[in-house]
Every structure is written in structure tokens, then in C-alpha cells.
Tab-separated table of C-alpha atoms in Angstrom:
chain	number	residue	atom	x	y	z
W	1	MET	CA	143.629	101.202	98.902
W	2	GLU	CA	141.699	98.102	97.837
W	3	SER	CA	143.129	94.684	98.501
W	4	THR	CA	143.914	92.445	95.546
W	5	SER	CA	140.899	90.209	96.235
W	6	THR	CA	138.549	93.177	96.413
W	7	ALA	CA	139.932	94.672	93.208
W	8	LYS	CA	139.180	91.436	91.400
W	9	LEU	CA	135.564	91.905	92.452
W	10	SER	CA	135.225	95.390	91.005
W	11	PRO	CA	131.460	96.142	90.898
W	12	SER	CA	131.755	97.214	87.265
W	13	LYS	CA	132.445	93.569	86.450
W	14	LEU	CA	129.689	92.094	88.598
W	15	LYS	CA	126.207	91.051	87.563
W	16	VAL	CA	123.254	90.678	89.940
W	17	ALA	CA	119.867	89.059	89.322
W	18	ILE	CA	117.066	90.058	91.698
W	19	SER	CA	113.913	87.934	92.074
W	20	THR	CA	110.901	89.118	94.057
W	21	LEU	CA	108.240	87.129	95.875
W	22	GLY	CA	105.200	88.417	97.743
W	23	CYS	CA	103.462	91.751	97.601
W	24	SER	CA	103.967	95.020	95.747
W	25	ARG	CA	105.773	96.444	98.777
W	26	ASN	CA	108.466	93.829	98.202
W	27	GLU	CA	108.685	94.896	94.568
W	28	VAL	CA	109.502	98.430	95.691
W	29	ASP	CA	112.171	97.075	98.068
W	30	SER	CA	113.723	95.095	95.211
W	31	GLU	CA	113.879	98.159	92.978
W	32	GLU	CA	115.437	100.170	95.803
W	33	LEU	CA	118.079	97.463	96.230
W	34	ALA	CA	118.587	97.531	92.469
W	35	GLY	CA	119.033	101.302	92.620
W	36	ARG	CA	121.706	101.045	95.303
W	37	LEU	CA	123.529	98.300	93.437
W	38	GLU	CA	123.378	100.087	90.092
W	39	ALA	CA	124.666	103.276	91.708
W	40	ALA	CA	127.581	101.223	93.047
W	41	GLY	CA	128.398	100.003	89.542
W	42	TRP	CA	126.686	96.633	89.445
W	43	GLN	CA	124.988	95.429	86.273
W	44	LEU	CA	121.368	94.351	86.704
W	45	VAL	CA	120.334	91.271	84.736
W	46	SER	CA	117.141	89.235	84.625
W	47	ALA	CA	116.741	86.089	86.689
W	48	ASN	CA	117.061	83.861	83.599
W	49	GLU	CA	120.508	85.269	82.734
W	50	ASP	CA	123.856	84.207	84.147
W	51	ALA	CA	124.935	86.347	87.087
W	52	ASP	CA	127.618	86.563	89.719
W	53	ILE	CA	125.014	86.585	92.435
W	54	ALA	CA	121.286	85.953	92.722
W	55	VAL	CA	119.331	87.964	95.299
W	56	ILE	CA	115.985	86.420	96.318
W	57	ASN	CA	113.610	88.883	97.988
W	58	THR	CA	111.533	86.542	100.151
W	59	CYS	CA	108.022	86.768	101.604
W	60	GLY	CA	107.241	85.676	105.167
W	61	PHE	CA	103.561	86.542	105.485
W	62	ILE	CA	101.728	83.196	105.453
W	63	GLU	CA	102.731	79.546	105.266
W	64	THR	CA	102.255	79.184	101.502
W	65	ALA	CA	104.307	82.320	100.839
W	66	LYS	CA	107.107	81.068	103.070
W	67	GLN	CA	107.150	77.751	101.240
W	68	ASP	CA	107.319	79.562	97.883
W	69	SER	CA	110.328	81.504	99.170
W	70	ILE	CA	112.093	78.331	100.297
W	71	ASN	CA	111.401	76.623	96.961
W	72	THR	CA	112.778	79.629	95.068
W	73	LEU	CA	115.941	79.626	97.164
W	74	LEU	CA	116.399	75.893	96.596
W	75	GLU	CA	115.934	76.375	92.853
W	76	ALA	CA	118.468	79.211	92.840
W	77	ASP	CA	120.962	77.083	94.792
W	78	ASN	CA	120.477	74.306	92.235
W	79	LEU	CA	121.193	76.766	89.408
W	80	LYS	CA	124.311	77.856	91.308
W	81	ASN	CA	125.491	74.250	91.305
W	82	GLN	CA	124.966	74.226	87.529
W	83	GLY	CA	127.190	77.285	87.175
W	84	LYS	CA	124.509	79.884	86.475
W	85	TYR	CA	125.292	81.864	89.653
W	86	LYS	CA	128.363	82.078	91.845
W	87	ALA	CA	126.345	82.795	94.989
W	88	VAL	CA	122.777	83.047	96.263
W	89	VAL	CA	121.585	85.508	98.926
W	90	ALA	CA	118.187	85.785	100.633
W	91	VAL	CA	116.747	89.166	101.645
W	92	GLY	CA	113.227	90.348	102.469
W	93	CYS	CA	110.597	89.551	105.056
W	94	MET	CA	111.343	85.857	105.547
W	95	ALA	CA	115.065	86.558	105.805
W	96	GLN	CA	114.384	89.222	108.434
W	97	ARG	CA	111.834	87.170	110.366
W	98	TYR	CA	113.512	83.743	110.300
W	99	GLY	CA	117.139	84.588	109.539
W	100	GLN	CA	118.930	82.078	111.743
W	101	GLU	CA	116.334	79.350	111.207
W	102	LEU	CA	116.546	79.857	107.447
W	103	GLU	CA	120.332	79.664	107.562
W	104	ALA	CA	120.195	76.380	109.485
W	105	ALA	CA	117.575	74.908	107.142
W	106	LEU	CA	119.317	76.077	103.934
W	107	PRO	CA	123.076	75.992	104.529
W	108	GLU	CA	123.551	76.004	100.732
W	109	THR	CA	122.450	79.647	100.630
W	110	ASP	CA	125.516	81.900	100.793
W	111	GLY	CA	123.967	84.689	102.857
W	112	ILE	CA	120.839	85.788	104.722
W	113	LEU	CA	120.521	89.583	104.918
W	114	GLY	CA	117.960	91.572	106.919
W	115	PHE	CA	116.517	95.030	106.350
W	116	ASP	CA	119.380	96.729	108.206
W	117	SER	CA	121.796	95.522	105.528
W	118	TYR	CA	119.998	97.238	102.649
W	119	GLN	CA	121.963	100.500	102.762
W	120	GLU	CA	125.212	98.537	102.553
W	121	ILE	CA	123.926	95.982	100.070
W	122	SER	CA	126.780	96.438	97.582
W	123	GLN	CA	129.486	95.840	100.172
W	124	LYS	CA	127.572	92.915	101.703
W	125	LEU	CA	127.235	91.161	98.345
W	126	LYS	CA	130.919	91.711	97.547
W	127	GLU	CA	131.826	90.130	100.862
W	128	VAL	CA	129.622	87.132	100.072
W	129	LEU	CA	131.430	86.671	96.751
W	130	GLN	CA	134.706	86.718	98.680
W	131	GLY	CA	133.448	83.834	100.794
W	132	ILE	CA	132.564	85.922	103.843
W	133	LYS	CA	129.225	84.665	105.118
W	134	PRO	CA	127.238	87.389	106.942
W	135	GLU	CA	125.630	86.762	110.302
W	136	ALA	CA	121.960	85.959	109.767
W	137	PRO	CA	119.425	88.342	111.330
W	138	THR	CA	118.286	87.617	114.869
W	139	PRO	CA	114.501	87.829	115.357
W	140	VAL	CA	113.548	91.127	116.999
W	141	ASP	CA	110.276	92.993	117.459
W	142	ARG	CA	110.950	95.966	115.201
W	143	ARG	CA	107.989	97.842	116.636
W	144	GLU	CA	110.227	98.631	119.586
W	145	LEU	CA	112.687	100.526	117.403
W	146	LEU	CA	110.367	103.559	117.470
W	147	PRO	CA	108.519	105.159	120.414
W	148	ILE	CA	105.036	103.737	120.969
W	149	SER	CA	103.491	107.217	120.942
W	150	ARG	CA	103.277	108.633	117.438
W	151	ILE	CA	103.814	112.201	118.655
W	152	GLU	CA	107.177	111.151	120.124
W	153	ARG	CA	108.407	109.889	116.765
W	154	LYS	CA	110.638	112.202	114.831
W	155	LYS	CA	109.400	113.366	111.464
W	156	PRO	CA	111.275	111.474	108.751
W	157	ILE	CA	114.051	113.194	106.857
W	158	ILE	CA	113.632	113.345	103.096
W	159	ASN	CA	115.925	110.686	101.637
W	160	PRO	CA	117.554	110.906	98.204
W	161	LEU	CA	115.759	108.862	95.553
W	162	VAL	CA	117.369	105.449	95.152
W	163	ARG	CA	115.518	103.170	92.750
W	164	SER	CA	116.068	101.357	89.481
W	165	ARG	CA	113.267	99.720	87.540
W	166	ILE	CA	113.486	95.957	87.297
W	167	SER	CA	110.123	95.522	85.616
W	168	SER	CA	109.222	96.907	82.187
W	169	THR	CA	105.507	97.280	82.991
W	170	PHE	CA	103.621	100.529	82.504
W	171	TRP	CA	102.529	100.461	86.136
W	172	ALA	CA	104.672	100.606	89.243
W	173	PRO	CA	104.099	100.363	92.998
W	174	LEU	CA	104.970	103.489	94.942
W	175	LYS	CA	105.540	103.000	98.676
W	176	ILE	CA	103.995	105.765	100.770
W	177	ALA	CA	104.742	104.267	104.196
W	178	SER	CA	106.265	101.265	105.903
W	179	GLY	CA	105.320	99.257	108.969
W	180	CYS	CA	102.003	99.069	110.819
W	181	ASP	CA	100.632	100.160	114.198
W	182	ARG	CA	97.635	97.829	114.171
W	183	ARG	CA	97.603	94.667	116.266
W	184	CYS	CA	95.507	92.251	114.200
W	185	ALA	CA	95.575	88.867	115.924
W	186	PHE	CA	96.453	86.953	112.738
W	187	CYS	CA	99.267	89.159	111.440
W	188	ALA	CA	102.978	89.198	112.284
W	189	ILE	CA	103.951	91.925	109.796
W	190	PRO	CA	104.316	94.725	112.400
W	191	GLN	CA	106.862	92.622	114.302
W	192	PHE	CA	109.314	92.310	111.421
W	193	ARG	CA	108.388	95.432	109.442
W	194	GLY	CA	108.191	97.721	112.457
W	195	ALA	CA	105.939	100.594	113.498
W	196	PHE	CA	104.082	102.705	110.949
W	197	GLN	CA	106.146	105.443	109.300
W	198	SER	CA	104.775	107.720	106.607
W	199	ARG	CA	107.067	109.079	103.939
W	200	PRO	CA	107.111	112.855	103.419
W	201	ILE	CA	104.821	114.006	100.623
W	202	ALA	CA	107.684	115.774	98.844
W	203	GLU	CA	109.662	112.520	98.717
W	204	ILE	CA	106.678	110.622	97.285
W	205	ILE	CA	106.074	113.276	94.628
W	206	GLU	CA	109.737	113.170	93.599
W	207	GLU	CA	109.600	109.413	93.148
W	208	ALA	CA	106.305	109.593	91.251
W	209	ASN	CA	107.873	112.122	88.875
W	210	TRP	CA	110.844	109.814	88.380
W	211	LEU	CA	108.557	106.868	87.636
W	212	SER	CA	106.613	108.957	85.127
W	213	MET	CA	109.860	109.677	83.274
W	214	ASN	CA	110.603	105.953	83.190
W	215	ALA	CA	107.598	104.906	81.084
W	216	VAL	CA	105.207	104.474	84.036
W	217	SER	CA	101.701	105.824	83.463
W	218	GLU	CA	99.959	104.100	86.402
W	219	ILE	CA	101.186	104.339	89.982
W	220	PHE	CA	99.923	102.020	92.694
W	221	LEU	CA	100.216	103.518	96.180
W	222	VAL	CA	101.233	100.726	98.559
W	223	SER	CA	101.849	100.330	102.280
W	224	GLU	CA	100.830	98.013	105.102
W	225	ASN	CA	97.940	100.377	105.880
W	226	THR	CA	97.309	103.129	103.354
W	227	THR	CA	94.487	104.778	105.322
W	228	SER	CA	96.933	105.529	108.171
W	229	PHE	CA	99.098	107.701	105.931
W	230	GLY	CA	100.042	110.898	107.755
W	231	LYS	CA	98.818	109.881	111.208
W	232	ASP	CA	102.345	109.667	112.569
W	233	LEU	CA	103.074	113.114	111.113
W	234	GLY	CA	100.113	114.614	112.952
W	235	ASP	CA	97.960	115.157	109.850
W	236	LEU	CA	94.988	112.845	109.291
W	237	THR	CA	94.280	114.478	105.927
W	238	SER	CA	97.707	113.810	104.373
W	239	MET	CA	96.283	111.472	101.735
W	240	GLU	CA	93.715	114.084	100.732
W	241	LYS	CA	96.643	116.483	100.175
W	242	LEU	CA	98.842	113.966	98.390
W	243	LEU	CA	96.372	112.811	95.731
W	244	PRO	CA	95.843	116.207	93.995
W	245	GLN	CA	99.609	116.743	93.836
W	246	LEU	CA	100.138	113.346	92.224
W	247	ALA	CA	97.358	114.112	89.752
W	248	GLN	CA	99.292	117.156	88.534
W	249	ILE	CA	102.090	114.973	87.131
W	250	LYS	CA	101.417	115.100	83.388
W	251	ARG	CA	102.716	111.667	82.381
W	252	ILE	CA	100.701	109.910	85.079
W	253	THR	CA	97.342	108.687	83.803
W	254	ARG	CA	96.203	106.490	86.687
W	255	ILE	CA	96.604	106.657	90.460
W	256	ARG	CA	95.472	103.620	92.429
W	257	LEU	CA	95.322	103.027	96.188
W	258	SER	CA	95.792	99.672	97.910
W	259	TYR	CA	94.995	98.149	101.292
W	260	LEU	CA	92.389	100.405	102.844
W	261	GLN	CA	91.169	99.689	106.381
W	262	PRO	CA	87.336	99.902	106.458
W	263	ALA	CA	87.286	101.524	109.913
W	264	GLU	CA	89.596	104.292	108.652
W	265	ILE	CA	87.835	105.227	105.398
W	266	ARG	CA	86.734	108.683	106.500
W	267	PRO	CA	84.254	110.751	104.438
W	268	SER	CA	86.924	113.221	103.319
W	269	LEU	CA	89.159	110.416	102.014
W	270	LEU	CA	86.260	108.769	100.207
W	271	GLN	CA	85.315	112.076	98.598
W	272	SER	CA	88.919	112.792	97.627
W	273	MET	CA	89.366	109.390	95.988
W	274	ILE	CA	86.211	109.798	93.950
W	275	SER	CA	86.595	113.462	92.974
W	276	THR	CA	90.341	113.762	92.321
W	277	ASP	CA	91.271	113.560	88.662
W	278	LYS	CA	93.244	110.420	87.697
W	279	VAL	CA	92.479	108.576	90.960
W	280	MET	CA	90.883	105.314	89.912
W	281	PRO	CA	87.431	104.264	91.204
W	282	TYR	CA	89.081	101.300	92.872
W	283	PHE	CA	88.718	100.287	96.513
W	284	ASP	CA	90.973	97.558	97.880
W	285	ILE	CA	89.364	97.206	101.318
W	286	SER	CA	90.714	94.844	103.961
W	287	PHE	CA	87.519	93.387	105.455
W	288	GLN	CA	89.030	89.974	106.458
W	289	HIS	CA	85.698	88.658	107.828
W	290	ALA	CA	82.070	89.754	108.324
W	291	SER	CA	81.112	88.246	111.685
W	292	ASN	CA	81.251	90.805	114.492
W	293	LYS	CA	82.404	88.127	116.914
W	294	ILE	CA	85.272	86.899	114.747
W	295	LEU	CA	86.369	90.421	113.846
W	296	ARG	CA	86.616	91.299	117.546
W	297	ARG	CA	88.755	88.205	118.139
W	298	MET	CA	90.880	89.363	115.213
W	299	ARG	CA	91.292	92.747	116.998
W	300	ARG	CA	89.399	94.486	114.225
W	301	PHE	CA	86.231	96.547	113.935
W	302	GLY	CA	82.912	96.457	112.107
W	303	GLY	CA	80.752	93.689	110.745
W	304	ALA	CA	78.529	92.743	107.816
W	305	GLU	CA	75.989	95.525	108.360
W	306	GLU	CA	78.591	98.297	108.595
W	307	PHE	CA	80.573	96.909	105.672
W	308	LEU	CA	77.545	96.680	103.384
W	309	HIS	CA	76.677	100.273	104.279
W	310	LEU	CA	80.203	101.386	103.307
W	311	ILE	CA	79.963	99.518	100.004
W	312	SER	CA	76.595	101.113	99.267
W	313	GLN	CA	78.078	104.548	99.995
W	314	ILE	CA	80.938	103.944	97.573
W	315	ARG	CA	78.653	102.741	94.786
W	316	ALA	CA	76.192	105.581	95.361
W	317	LEU	CA	79.018	108.067	94.820
W	318	SER	CA	80.733	106.069	92.071
W	319	PRO	CA	78.503	103.431	90.407
W	320	LEU	CA	81.370	102.060	88.288
W	321	ALA	CA	83.708	101.662	91.267
W	322	GLY	CA	85.570	98.404	91.601
W	323	ILE	CA	85.780	96.867	95.064
W	324	ARG	CA	88.007	93.953	96.084
W	325	SER	CA	88.799	92.363	99.422
W	326	ASN	CA	90.547	89.466	101.151
W	327	PHE	CA	89.061	87.111	103.721
W	328	ILE	CA	90.464	84.652	106.249
W	329	VAL	CA	88.523	81.429	106.758
W	330	GLY	CA	88.771	79.317	109.901
W	331	PHE	CA	90.087	81.852	112.396
W	332	PRO	CA	89.970	80.408	115.951
W	333	GLY	CA	86.417	80.523	117.290
W	334	GLU	CA	84.776	80.585	113.844
W	335	GLU	CA	81.576	78.567	114.140
W	336	GLU	CA	79.139	77.596	111.417
W	337	GLU	CA	77.004	80.647	112.180
W	338	ASP	CA	80.001	82.965	111.690
W	339	PHE	CA	80.869	81.280	108.423
W	340	GLU	CA	77.292	81.685	107.172
W	341	ILE	CA	77.472	85.417	107.963
W	342	LEU	CA	80.613	85.596	105.829
W	343	GLU	CA	78.968	83.633	103.004
W	344	ASN	CA	75.929	85.911	102.960
W	345	PHE	CA	78.077	89.019	103.090
W	346	ILE	CA	80.159	88.052	100.057
W	347	SER	CA	76.998	87.136	98.136
W	348	GLN	CA	75.390	90.497	98.876
W	349	ALA	CA	78.507	92.619	98.371
W	350	GLU	CA	79.141	91.491	94.770
W	351	PHE	CA	82.838	92.255	94.802
W	352	ASP	CA	84.824	92.660	91.613
W	353	ALA	CA	87.566	90.447	93.038
W	354	VAL	CA	87.946	88.350	96.184
W	355	GLY	CA	90.937	86.668	97.800
W	356	ILE	CA	90.200	83.780	100.195
W	357	PHE	CA	92.856	82.383	102.518
W	358	PRO	CA	92.750	79.514	105.009
W	359	TYR	CA	93.787	80.542	108.508
W	360	SER	CA	97.157	79.245	109.694
W	361	ASP	CA	98.896	79.869	113.014
W	362	GLU	CA	101.691	82.419	112.672
W	363	ASP	CA	104.609	82.691	115.083
W	364	GLY	CA	104.327	85.557	117.523
W	365	THR	CA	100.663	86.361	116.830
W	366	GLU	CA	97.799	86.390	119.292
W	367	GLY	CA	95.885	83.963	117.089
W	368	LEU	CA	98.454	81.297	117.897
W	369	THR	CA	97.353	81.359	121.562
W	370	LEU	CA	93.575	81.540	121.078
W	371	ASP	CA	91.258	78.672	121.884
W	372	GLY	CA	88.566	77.351	119.552
W	373	LYS	CA	90.925	76.138	116.827
W	374	VAL	CA	89.026	75.023	113.738
W	375	PRO	CA	90.119	71.603	112.398
W	376	GLU	CA	92.150	71.854	109.200
W	377	GLU	CA	89.741	69.677	107.231
W	378	VAL	CA	86.861	71.979	108.225
W	379	ILE	CA	88.876	75.033	107.171
W	380	LEU	CA	89.579	73.515	103.763
W	381	GLU	CA	85.932	72.594	103.283
W	382	ARG	CA	84.878	76.138	104.115
W	383	VAL	CA	87.517	77.620	101.814
W	384	ALA	CA	86.249	75.499	98.923
W	385	LYS	CA	82.631	76.417	99.657
W	386	LEU	CA	83.359	80.128	100.046
W	387	SER	CA	85.442	80.150	96.862
W	388	LYS	CA	82.400	78.942	94.926
W	389	VAL	CA	80.218	81.608	96.544
W	390	ALA	CA	82.804	84.251	95.640
W	391	GLU	CA	83.041	82.981	92.063
W	392	VAL	CA	79.276	83.274	91.590
W	393	SER	CA	79.183	86.723	93.212
W	394	THR	CA	82.117	88.209	91.255
W	395	THR	CA	80.789	86.740	87.995
W	396	LYS	CA	77.444	88.361	88.699
W	397	ARG	CA	79.181	91.701	89.201
W	398	ALA	CA	81.107	91.284	85.940
W	399	GLU	CA	77.904	90.494	84.036
W	400	LYS	CA	76.368	93.739	85.282
W	401	ARG	CA	79.204	95.627	83.597
W	402	ILE	CA	78.207	94.526	80.094
W	403	GLY	CA	77.422	97.661	78.119
W	404	GLN	CA	79.632	99.937	80.230
W	405	LYS	CA	82.239	102.185	78.581
W	406	ILE	CA	85.702	101.917	80.104
W	407	PHE	CA	89.356	102.775	79.430
W	408	VAL	CA	91.728	99.835	79.059
W	409	LEU	CA	95.518	99.907	79.361
W	410	VAL	CA	97.048	97.603	76.728
W	411	GLU	CA	99.555	95.289	78.460
W	412	ASP	CA	99.783	92.171	76.272
W	413	LEU	CA	99.572	92.364	72.474
W	414	GLU	CA	99.972	88.628	71.915
W	415	ASN	CA	97.001	87.703	74.112
W	416	CYS	CA	95.114	90.967	73.443
W	417	GLU	CA	94.897	91.731	77.164
W	418	GLY	CA	94.778	94.836	79.296
W	419	ARG	CA	93.322	96.287	82.486
W	420	CYS	CA	90.581	98.808	83.050
W	421	ASP	CA	90.243	101.466	85.744
W	422	PHE	CA	88.834	99.125	88.389
W	423	GLN	CA	91.290	96.245	87.858
W	424	ALA	CA	94.555	96.275	89.765
W	425	PRO	CA	97.636	94.558	88.327
W	426	GLU	CA	98.337	90.909	89.107
W	427	VAL	CA	95.598	90.365	91.707
W	428	ASP	CA	92.345	91.108	89.849
W	429	GLY	CA	90.707	90.130	86.581
W	430	SER	CA	91.705	91.553	83.208
W	431	CYS	CA	90.163	92.683	79.928
W	432	VAL	CA	90.351	90.729	76.679
W	433	ILE	CA	90.216	93.174	73.758
W	434	LYS	CA	88.410	91.487	70.863
W	435	ASN	CA	89.414	93.924	68.126
W	436	LEU	CA	92.938	94.805	69.241
W	437	ASN	CA	95.083	95.597	66.193
W	438	PRO	CA	98.828	95.130	66.858
W	439	LYS	CA	99.592	97.268	63.815
W	440	GLN	CA	97.467	100.124	65.074
W	441	HIS	CA	97.833	99.772	68.842
W	442	LYS	CA	100.925	99.412	70.999
W	443	LEU	CA	101.772	98.430	74.544
W	444	GLY	CA	100.950	101.217	76.969
W	445	ASP	CA	98.061	102.631	74.940
W	446	TYR	CA	94.799	103.476	76.686
W	447	LEU	CA	91.820	102.380	74.602
W	448	TYR	CA	88.232	103.497	75.048
W	449	CYS	CA	86.207	100.289	75.056
W	450	GLU	CA	82.765	98.842	75.600
W	451	VAL	CA	82.235	95.750	77.733
W	452	VAL	CA	80.525	93.175	75.505
W	453	GLY	CA	80.816	90.058	77.661
W	454	ASN	CA	82.678	88.318	80.438
W	455	ASP	CA	84.456	85.111	81.292
W	456	GLY	CA	84.078	84.899	85.053
W	457	VAL	CA	85.679	88.037	86.482
W	458	ASP	CA	87.497	88.766	83.215
W	459	LEU	CA	85.792	91.238	80.906
W	460	ILE	CA	85.534	90.937	77.137
W	461	VAL	CA	85.702	94.362	75.508
W	462	GLU	CA	85.740	95.999	72.101
W	463	ALA	CA	87.702	99.143	71.343
W	464	ILE	CA	85.557	102.073	70.229
W	465	ASN	CA	86.901	104.364	67.511
């Protein structure tokens, strides 16, 4: 029998606002938390509404992301003081990675919850509202929670679908795996996300079907390393088997893959992505650098020559393919010659979109211990210079698309904006539809358009009758 204090906090009377920072994988986590809370009777409200409790899903990847998470928590605590919320709780990567430190730095926050609390999220939040502050997570290398050898790992059990949509967009991220087995010298994600674990195909298909019945027409397959999907299950061709099954879902119009490792893009995967109906000609490839020397220090493979060959292969098979990548500038040991290799590579590659990040030491990574640190002012100079090179290169690629016929998903009637097949949500350019008619067209429509111009990476298009 419930105590009097617990009865007063009946979930049917409680409202929760969930805010998400960071990547699309965090967005999936937030919607899974929302699903658990809604199933327990909580009412989901937007972050700008009054709520009993605000849940901030933090990001702990790089320094700027961590600072954004702290600022969001401080803002939420300030709103709590104004009476908007009764309590504020931090979850997510930063909460898991720096739980006790975060608690000491932000005593105003009412609770810091790690990944292991997610299945009991309803009870944990009720306890917070009763004034019971949970113990903050202790840093632990979550890679050790599974056997090192993939063949010793048990195949995952299919879990019941638990997810509620927070966003009203016509696209949604769909997590196909969690964790990572790579040991990149700049990345701490495997330590707090754990070893790589693929989800069963049947579970992914079930969730994709559910998304399609909730107004989603574009699914974005996300993980820490999409090209590793199925390796831990003993099947290197799992992605090649998954894509055709996803394509059979009638309400799904677009399937998009994210975060591909260049060394793992095998011929069969490349062919499957290009030939499977509904799979977008979009390649989000994690190159990170182009100098062989720096890539080896990063614990990665390849170099400018191999990467340009891969890009040429993709465009030979799919001339309209969109290719994006991220790069780290100023990794320890990066000399002027290495930076010039990177500059030349980006100029030659003509990416559709490029993300450039200054290197920063991350706790627990090999990069933290390496010699040859590049002075911060040099890193910033190189970032600025490379950003200009990338801007020229991506603009050149966009200009070459003038005259092409493309399909555009209408996402913003007021600003006449949408995205085409080779533009991912939130991270790439967009399409401005010159002749969009709000009386004739609606959000979620796919319009056949011609590219008539560009504004940097953004395309200017006209709908074709």
C-alpha cells in the first residue's frame, strides 16, 4: 500500500519536461525515457511549459558540448527558482561520465541519474520530488561490463518497444546499436557508453513500423559506429539484410545512415546503400583527418589517397550522392605539413557538408597523454583557415548541383524550407523552395524540384508540377 506522501505524487498528476542536448542518439534516449514515463502515467509537456520536474539529457562528448549542458542545467535551475519547475534532474552522457563532479559543481540540481537508472526512471523522479536525492553515478569504464571478445557476448534479447515521440518532425532517429569497440585516441565515448552492442533486426523493424505509424516518413539510423552493425552477432552483412526489410515498410519514404567508418565501408555495404529502394544517396563518413601520420596517432586507418579513392567510388556509382564528414584540427603531433594535407584533401573532396572541430584534451583518452601538443592559438588559427577552405569547397559542390532534379521534404511553411535526399536533418544545409504554396502544399509533403541556385551550401529550388 502506498504511503500518504507517495499517493500525493500520483504519476497521473505529474508533468515532466524533457530537454535534449547533443546527438541524435541522445534524442532516441530521451524518447525512450519519455516512453517509460508515459507508460507509468506521467504527462509529457514541452520545455517551455510549467512542469513538476525538468529532465535535462546532457552531452559529454567535447568541451563545448559539456559547457552547453551546464548552461542548460543552470537555466533550468533558475526557472525552478521562478516556480516553473519543482525539481531539475540531469541524465545522459555528462551525468554518467561526471556524475559526482557535476553534483559538486551544481548542488542546485536535484538529481544526477546515470544510464542504469533509466529502467526505473519513474520511481527515481518520484523520489526526487519527495526530496530524496539519488546518489550520483561513479565514473566507471563501461567497456568492462561486457566480455572483450565479441563471440563471448550473449546475443541481445528482444526488448519490448518503449518510446514516445517528443518531437513533431517527419523524421526520427532510430538507434540500431549502442557503444563502440574502437579505441580512437581522441574519444571517450566507449568508456561511458560501453562496448558495441547491436540491436536485433526484428526489434529495429518493430520500432521502424511504430515510427511510421506516428507520422514519421524518414528514419535516420544512428549509432556510435553504424558500419559495425552485426559484428557482435557474428554477421558482417547484417546491415545489408536490414536495409531491404526497412524499405518494405510502406509509410517510410526515406532511410538514411549516419556515422560510417571509412575503413569499414565494404563493397557489399556500398552496393546495398546505393541499390536498395528508399535508402538515400547520403554518406556520413567519419574521416577525422587526412594525414596518414595523424590518423595513426588517432588510432585510425587510411589517409588522403585512400579517402579520395573511396569518394570517387561512391560518386561513380551514385553521381548525386551527398557526402559529409567531420574533422579534428590540432591533434597532438599535427605539424604544418599535416594540416596542408588536410586542407588539400577537403578542397579536392568537395563535400556537401563539413564539420570542423578544434582538438581538446578529453579525460581518460590516449590523446591526453600524447606529446606534441599544438598551442591553442595555432589550433584556432587553423580552424579558421580550414573553415574558409571548407566553405569554398562545399559552395563549389552546391553550385554543381544547379539544374539537378531532386525530391524535397517540406519542413517549414513559413520560411519555405525543406531537405532533399542528400541533406540530413539539423547538421547539413537545406533547400529554400521559391514557389512553395502554403495553400497547395503542407508539412510532410515531398516535392519534385529543380535546383535553380544556391546560397553557400543551401540550395534554392523550384517545385516542378
